Amino acid sequence: MHNAQRDYHFGKDSISFANQLSENFVSVNRGIISKPKKSETIARYNSYFSSVEFVKWDDVTKPIIKFSKDGTLAYTIVDKIVKVTYKDQAGATIEDETHFAWTAIYKKYGNEWKIETVTSTEKPNDTE
């Protein structure tokens, strides 16, 4: 699933991206805990994907992946650099790079893994 997420970003596939989330999905991001509906996730990522071009969506370090003893839960700890380009209001191309770190918890439903929750942070840009 981790590698598929990169494909969803570069392929701008908001539906497949949303389909990897469970019905009970919880997001923890920027100090806000939310339980977005699938339709909200699709709309949010469709807007995001259509406004940027991905240049890089690369792991800084190999993700840490652990499974529960009974094989029904798993988590990943991810350290990633995301670089995008987009057009500003004047039509100039802007390049932006963000260093993210997140934890994703997965739950197995039958034979299918779904993401239950993601807690995400981003490293502040240097202000020097």
PDB file of C-alpha atoms in Angstrom:
ATOM      1  CA  MET A   1       0.000   0.000   0.000  1.00  0.00           C
ATOM      2  CA  HIS A   2       2.860   2.360   0.762  1.00  0.00           C
ATOM      3  CA  ASN A   3       4.161   2.172  -2.819  1.00  0.00           C
ATOM      4  CA  ALA A   4       0.644   2.453  -4.256  1.00  0.00           C
ATOM      5  CA  GLN A   5       0.231   5.811  -2.522  1.00  0.00           C
ATOM      6  CA  ARG A   6       3.071   7.228  -4.621  1.00  0.00           C
ATOM      7  CA  ASP A   7       1.313   5.985  -7.765  1.00  0.00           C
ATOM      8  CA  TYR A   8      -1.961   7.593  -6.635  1.00  0.00           C
ATOM      9  CA  HIS A   9      -0.180  10.939  -6.188  1.00  0.00           C
ATOM     10  CA  PHE A  10       1.670  10.926  -9.515  1.00  0.00           C
ATOM     11  CA  GLY A  11      -1.394   9.467 -11.277  1.00  0.00           C
ATOM     12  CA  LYS A  12      -3.671  12.027  -9.579  1.00  0.00           C
ATOM     13  CA  ASP A  13      -6.033   9.217  -8.580  1.00  0.00           C
ATOM     14  CA  SER A  14      -8.096  10.644  -5.730  1.00  0.00           C
ATOM     15  CA  ILE A  15     -10.611   7.782  -5.855  1.00  0.00           C
ATOM     16  CA  SER A  16      -8.030   5.017  -5.371  1.00  0.00           C
ATOM     17  CA  PHE A  17      -6.376   7.157  -2.710  1.00  0.00           C
ATOM     18  CA  ALA A  18      -9.674   7.442  -0.798  1.00  0.00           C
ATOM     19  CA  ASN A  19     -10.469   3.736  -1.280  1.00  0.00           C
ATOM     20  CA  GLN A  20      -7.453   2.752   0.829  1.00  0.00           C
ATOM     21  CA  LEU A  21      -9.025   4.422   3.886  1.00  0.00           C
ATOM     22  CA  SER A  22     -11.377   2.542   6.206  1.00  0.00           C
ATOM     23  CA  GLU A  23     -14.932   3.677   6.908  1.00  0.00           C
ATOM     24  CA  ASN A  24     -13.699   4.592  10.414  1.00  0.00           C
ATOM     25  CA  PHE A  25     -10.704   6.623   9.168  1.00  0.00           C
ATOM     26  CA  VAL A  26      -9.356   9.264  11.553  1.00  0.00           C
ATOM     27  CA  SER A  27      -6.909  11.985  10.519  1.00  0.00           C
ATOM     28  CA  VAL A  28      -4.672  13.855  12.966  1.00  0.00           C
ATOM     29  CA  ASN A  29      -3.076  16.800  11.195  1.00  0.00           C
ATOM     30  CA  ARG A  30      -2.049  20.337  12.198  1.00  0.00           C
ATOM     31  CA  GLY A  31      -3.590  19.961  15.640  1.00  0.00           C
ATOM     32  CA  ILE A  32      -6.967  18.848  14.302  1.00  0.00           C
ATOM     33  CA  ILE A  33      -8.598  15.436  14.728  1.00  0.00           C
ATOM     34  CA  SER A  34     -11.131  14.724  11.987  1.00  0.00           C
ATOM     35  CA  LYS A  35     -13.169  11.866  10.554  1.00  0.00           C
ATOM     36  CA  PRO A  36     -13.618  12.880   6.913  1.00  0.00           C
ATOM     37  CA  LYS A  37     -16.253  11.168   4.803  1.00  0.00           C
ATOM     38  CA  LYS A  38     -15.019   9.331   1.723  1.00  0.00           C
ATOM     39  CA  SER A  39     -16.653  11.927  -0.539  1.00  0.00           C
ATOM     40  CA  GLU A  40     -14.823  14.709   1.332  1.00  0.00           C
ATOM     41  CA  THR A  41     -11.498  12.915   0.948  1.00  0.00           C
ATOM     42  CA  ILE A  42     -12.067  12.424  -2.777  1.00  0.00           C
ATOM     43  CA  ALA A  43     -12.998  16.096  -3.235  1.00  0.00           C
ATOM     44  CA  ARG A  44     -10.033  17.295  -1.170  1.00  0.00           C
ATOM     45  CA  TYR A  45      -7.475  15.166  -3.000  1.00  0.00           C
ATOM     46  CA  ASN A  46      -9.032  15.813  -6.406  1.00  0.00           C
ATOM     47  CA  SER A  47      -8.601  19.541  -5.776  1.00  0.00           C
ATOM     48  CA  TYR A  48      -5.043  19.062  -4.508  1.00  0.00           C
ATOM     49  CA  PHE A  49      -3.980  16.664  -7.270  1.00  0.00           C
ATOM     50  CA  SER A  50      -5.403  18.921  -9.996  1.00  0.00           C
ATOM     51  CA  SER A  51      -3.574  21.997  -8.671  1.00  0.00           C
ATOM     52  CA  VAL A  52      -0.027  20.571  -8.565  1.00  0.00           C
ATOM     53  CA  GLU A  53       2.457  18.518 -10.538  1.00  0.00           C
ATOM     54  CA  PHE A  54       4.479  16.080  -8.457  1.00  0.00           C
ATOM     55  CA  VAL A  55       8.231  16.224  -8.921  1.00  0.00           C
ATOM     56  CA  LYS A  56       9.234  14.089  -5.942  1.00  0.00           C
ATOM     57  CA  TRP A  57       7.389  11.880  -3.440  1.00  0.00           C
ATOM     58  CA  ASP A  58      10.352  10.033  -2.029  1.00  0.00           C
ATOM     59  CA  ASP A  59      11.229   8.324   1.221  1.00  0.00           C
ATOM     60  CA  VAL A  60      14.091   9.970   3.117  1.00  0.00           C
ATOM     61  CA  THR A  61      14.590   6.746   5.034  1.00  0.00           C
ATOM     62  CA  LYS A  62      13.107   3.298   4.533  1.00  0.00           C
ATOM     63  CA  PRO A  63       9.656   3.179   6.179  1.00  0.00           C
ATOM     64  CA  ILE A  64       9.388   1.312   9.463  1.00  0.00           C
ATOM     65  CA  ILE A  65       6.690  -1.337   9.082  1.00  0.00           C
ATOM     66  CA  LYS A  66       5.467  -3.500  11.974  1.00  0.00           C
ATOM     67  CA  PHE A  67       2.658  -6.071  12.247  1.00  0.00           C
ATOM     68  CA  SER A  68       0.649  -7.241  15.245  1.00  0.00           C
ATOM     69  CA  LYS A  69       1.221 -10.838  16.348  1.00  0.00           C
ATOM     70  CA  ASP A  70      -2.238 -11.873  15.135  1.00  0.00           C
ATOM     71  CA  GLY A  71      -1.705 -10.198  11.730  1.00  0.00           C
ATOM     72  CA  THR A  72      -4.776  -7.960  11.896  1.00  0.00           C
ATOM     73  CA  LEU A  73      -3.062  -4.624  12.576  1.00  0.00           C
ATOM     74  CA  ALA A  74       0.037  -2.938  11.232  1.00  0.00           C
ATOM     75  CA  TYR A  75       1.670   0.445  11.260  1.00  0.00           C
ATOM     76  CA  THR A  76       4.135   2.374   9.176  1.00  0.00           C
ATOM     77  CA  ILE A  77       6.351   5.270  10.164  1.00  0.00           C
ATOM     78  CA  VAL A  78       7.221   7.327   7.105  1.00  0.00           C
ATOM     79  CA  ASP A  79       9.814  10.068   6.509  1.00  0.00           C
ATOM     80  CA  LYS A  80       9.203  11.656   3.109  1.00  0.00           C
ATOM     81  CA  ILE A  81      10.130  14.619   0.925  1.00  0.00           C
ATOM     82  CA  VAL A  82       7.367  15.866  -1.362  1.00  0.00           C
ATOM     83  CA  LYS A  83       8.219  18.345  -4.103  1.00  0.00           C
ATOM     84  CA  VAL A  84       5.518  19.884  -6.289  1.00  0.00           C
ATOM     85  CA  THR A  85       5.180  22.638  -8.837  1.00  0.00           C
ATOM     86  CA  TYR A  86       2.109  24.798  -9.286  1.00  0.00           C
ATOM     87  CA  LYS A  87       1.090  28.035 -10.972  1.00  0.00           C
ATOM     88  CA  ASP A  88       0.646  31.170  -8.893  1.00  0.00           C
ATOM     89  CA  GLN A  89      -2.047  33.772  -9.658  1.00  0.00           C
ATOM     90  CA  ALA A  90       0.232  35.486 -12.195  1.00  0.00           C
ATOM     91  CA  GLY A  91       0.840  32.174 -13.991  1.00  0.00           C
ATOM     92  CA  ALA A  92       4.433  31.776 -12.823  1.00  0.00           C
ATOM     93  CA  THR A  93       5.567  28.259 -11.940  1.00  0.00           C
ATOM     94  CA  ILE A  94       6.351  27.870  -8.245  1.00  0.00           C
ATOM     95  CA  GLU A  95       8.291  24.924  -6.818  1.00  0.00           C
ATOM     96  CA  ASP A  96       7.562  23.870  -3.246  1.00  0.00           C
ATOM     97  CA  GLU A  97       9.206  21.151  -1.156  1.00  0.00           C
ATOM     98  CA  THR A  98       7.901  19.814   2.153  1.00  0.00           C
ATOM     99  CA  HIS A  99       9.474  17.315   4.541  1.00  0.00           C
ATOM    100  CA  PHE A 100       6.713  15.163   6.045  1.00  0.00           C
ATOM    101  CA  ALA A 101       6.746  12.477   8.713  1.00  0.00           C
ATOM    102  CA  TRP A 102       3.700  10.393   9.558  1.00  0.00           C
ATOM    103  CA  THR A 103       2.421   7.267  11.219  1.00  0.00           C
ATOM    104  CA  ALA A 104      -0.311   5.238   9.527  1.00  0.00           C
ATOM    105  CA  ILE A 105      -2.195   2.465  11.303  1.00  0.00           C
ATOM    106  CA  TYR A 106      -3.651  -0.290   9.117  1.00  0.00           C
ATOM    107  CA  LYS A 107      -6.384  -2.816   9.916  1.00  0.00           C
ATOM    108  CA  LYS A 108      -7.110  -5.982   7.966  1.00  0.00           C
ATOM    109  CA  TYR A 109     -10.719  -6.448   6.851  1.00  0.00           C
ATOM    110  CA  GLY A 110     -11.012  -9.969   5.457  1.00  0.00           C
ATOM    111  CA  ASN A 111      -8.127 -10.131   2.973  1.00  0.00           C
ATOM    112  CA  GLU A 112      -7.871  -6.368   2.494  1.00  0.00           C
ATOM    113  CA  TRP A 113      -5.797  -3.820   4.418  1.00  0.00           C
ATOM    114  CA  LYS A 114      -7.331  -0.398   5.086  1.00  0.00           C
ATOM    115  CA  ILE A 115      -5.834   2.675   6.723  1.00  0.00           C
ATOM    116  CA  GLU A 116      -7.540   3.355  10.054  1.00  0.00           C
ATOM    117  CA  THR A 117      -5.676   6.504  11.038  1.00  0.00           C
ATOM    118  CA  VAL A 118      -2.866   8.796   9.960  1.00  0.00           C
ATOM    119  CA  THR A 119      -1.032  11.212  12.230  1.00  0.00           C
ATOM    120  CA  SER A 120       1.016  13.578  10.091  1.00  0.00           C
ATOM    121  CA  THR A 121       3.554  16.316  10.758  1.00  0.00           C
ATOM    122  CA  GLU A 122       5.716  18.479   8.585  1.00  0.00           C
ATOM    123  CA  LYS A 123       9.112  19.906   9.312  1.00  0.00           C
ATOM    124  CA  PRO A 124       9.122  23.719   9.357  1.00  0.00           C
ATOM    125  CA  ASN A 125      11.118  25.349   6.585  1.00  0.00           C
ATOM    126  CA  ASP A 126      14.357  26.972   7.685  1.00  0.00           C
ATOM    127  CA  THR A 127      13.807  30.673   8.278  1.00  0.00           C
ATOM    128  CA  GLU A 128      17.444  31.748   8.110  1.00  0.00           C
TER     129      GLU A 128
END
